[in-house]
Coordinates of C-alpha atoms in Angstrom, one line a residue:
X1 CA 10.7 -10.6 16.6
X2 CA 8.5 -12.8 14.4
X3 CA 5.4 -11.3 12.9
X4 CA 2.1 -13.1 12.2
X5 CA 0.8 -13.2 8.6
X6 CA -2.8 -13.6 9.9
X7 CA -5.3 -11.1 8.5
X8 CA -9.0 -10.5 8.0
X9 CA -10.4 -9.1 4.8
X10 CA -14.0 -8.0 4.8
X11 CA -15.7 -7.2 1.5
X12 CA -19.2 -5.8 1.3
X13 CA -21.7 -4.7 -1.3
X14 CA -24.3 -2.1 -0.2
X15 CA -27.4 -1.3 -2.2
X16 CA -30.1 1.4 -1.7
X17 CA -27.8 4.1 -0.4
X18 CA -28.6 7.8 -0.8
X19 CA -27.2 9.4 -4.0
X20 CA -25.7 12.4 -2.1
X21 CA -23.8 10.3 0.3
X22 CA -22.3 8.2 -2.5
X23 CA -21.5 11.2 -4.7
X24 CA -19.3 13.1 -2.3
X25 CA -15.7 12.0 -2.1
X26 CA -15.2 14.6 0.7
X27 CA -18.0 13.1 2.8
X28 CA -16.8 9.6 2.2
X29 CA -13.2 10.4 3.0
X30 CA -14.1 12.0 6.3
X31 CA -16.1 9.0 7.4
X32 CA -13.6 6.4 6.1
X33 CA -10.9 8.0 8.2
X34 CA -13.3 8.0 11.2
X35 CA -14.1 4.3 10.5
X36 CA -10.4 3.4 10.4
X37 CA -9.9 5.2 13.7
X38 CA -13.0 3.6 15.2
X39 CA -11.4 0.1 14.7
X40 CA -8.1 1.2 16.2
X41 CA -6.2 1.3 12.9
X42 CA -3.4 3.8 12.1
X43 CA -4.1 6.0 9.1
X44 CA -1.0 6.6 7.0
X45 CA -2.5 8.4 4.0
X46 CA -5.7 9.1 2.1
X47 CA -6.5 9.3 -1.6
X48 CA -9.8 10.2 -3.1
X49 CA -11.2 10.8 -6.5
X50 CA -14.5 12.5 -7.4
X51 CA -15.7 11.3 -10.8
X52 CA -17.9 13.2 -13.3
X53 CA -20.8 13.0 -13.8
X54 CA -21.0 11.0 -10.5
X55 CA -19.2 8.5 -8.3
X56 CA -16.2 8.5 -6.0
X57 CA -13.4 6.3 -4.9
X58 CA -11.6 6.6 -1.5
X59 CA -8.6 4.7 -0.4
X60 CA -7.3 4.9 3.2
X61 CA -3.9 3.4 3.6
X62 CA -3.4 2.0 7.0
X63 CA -0.3 0.8 8.8
X64 CA -2.3 -2.5 9.2
X65 CA -3.3 -2.5 5.4
X66 CA -6.3 -0.5 3.9
X67 CA -10.0 0.4 3.7
X68 CA -11.6 1.4 0.4
X69 CA -14.9 2.4 -1.2
X70 CA -16.0 2.7 -4.8
X71 CA -19.4 4.2 -5.5
X72 CA -22.1 4.2 -8.2
X73 CA -24.5 6.8 -6.9
X74 CA -26.9 6.4 -9.8
X75 CA -27.4 2.8 -8.8
X76 CA -27.4 3.4 -5.0
X77 CA -24.4 1.0 -4.9
X78 CA -21.1 1.1 -3.0
X79 CA -18.4 -1.6 -2.8
X80 CA -16.3 -1.4 0.3
X81 CA -13.5 -3.5 1.7
X82 CA -11.2 -3.5 4.7
X83 CA -8.1 -5.7 5.1
X84 CA -6.1 -5.7 8.3
X85 CA -3.1 -7.7 9.3
X86 CA -2.8 -9.1 12.8
X87 CA -5.3 -9.6 15.5
X88 CA -5.5 -6.2 17.2
X89 CA -7.5 -4.3 14.6
X90 CA -10.9 -5.7 13.6
X91 CA -11.9 -4.7 10.0
X92 CA -15.5 -5.5 10.7
X93 CA -15.7 -2.6 13.1
X94 CA -14.6 -0.2 10.3
X95 CA -17.1 -1.7 7.9
X96 CA -19.9 -1.6 10.5
X97 CA -19.1 2.0 11.1
X98 CA -19.5 2.7 7.4
X99 CA -22.8 0.7 7.2
X100 CA -24.2 2.9 10.0
X101 CA -23.1 6.1 8.0
X102 CA -24.4 4.9 4.6
X103 CA -27.6 3.2 5.9
X104 CA -28.1 0.9 2.9
X105 CA -31.3 -1.0 2.3
X106 CA -29.4 -4.2 1.5
X107 CA -26.0 -5.5 2.6
X108 CA -24.0 -8.5 1.3
X109 CA -20.8 -9.2 3.1
X110 CA -18.1 -11.9 3.3
X111 CA -14.9 -12.2 5.4
X112 CA -11.7 -13.8 4.3
X113 CA -9.3 -15.3 6.8
X114 CA -5.9 -14.8 5.2
X115 CA -2.3 -15.5 5.9
X116 CA -2.7 -18.9 7.6
X117 CA -2.7 -21.2 4.6
X118 CA -5.6 -21.6 2.3
X119 CA -8.0 -18.6 2.5
X120 CA -11.2 -19.3 4.4
X121 CA -14.4 -17.5 3.4
X122 CA -16.9 -17.0 6.2
X123 CA -20.1 -15.0 6.8
X124 CA -19.4 -11.6 8.1
X125 CA -21.0 -10.4 11.3
X126 CA -22.1 -7.3 9.3
X127 CA -24.6 -9.4 7.4
X128 CA -26.0 -10.8 10.7
X129 CA -26.2 -7.3 12.2
X130 CA -28.1 -5.8 9.2
X131 CA -30.5 -8.8 9.0
X132 CA -31.4 -8.3 12.7
X133 CA -31.9 -4.5 12.3

């Protein structure tokens, strides 16, 4: 059986997010796992770190690759990304799930098409959804 190297990698910066949401590794971990499940990904493991005096990082390792978040609650900022291999799991669904949970004031997102030659950078549907909200 030959496997495809095709993948999609969505990177997003969110601004204007509530401090409490961004400062709870436990809250973020729960919702990141739900986001992975919402897009049909298979969760293999989860690592999280709560920082002092504030901030958190969560990494959800997927069979299809990963979803991660790193937060700066004092700035209302979170950087998220989700990379999935193949065509059956859409990383934008996981990121959209997290945008709905975080409810940022501003969203900046890009999608990379990977594994088919030179990487292609395209506008993510997440940006379009947030602008129309």
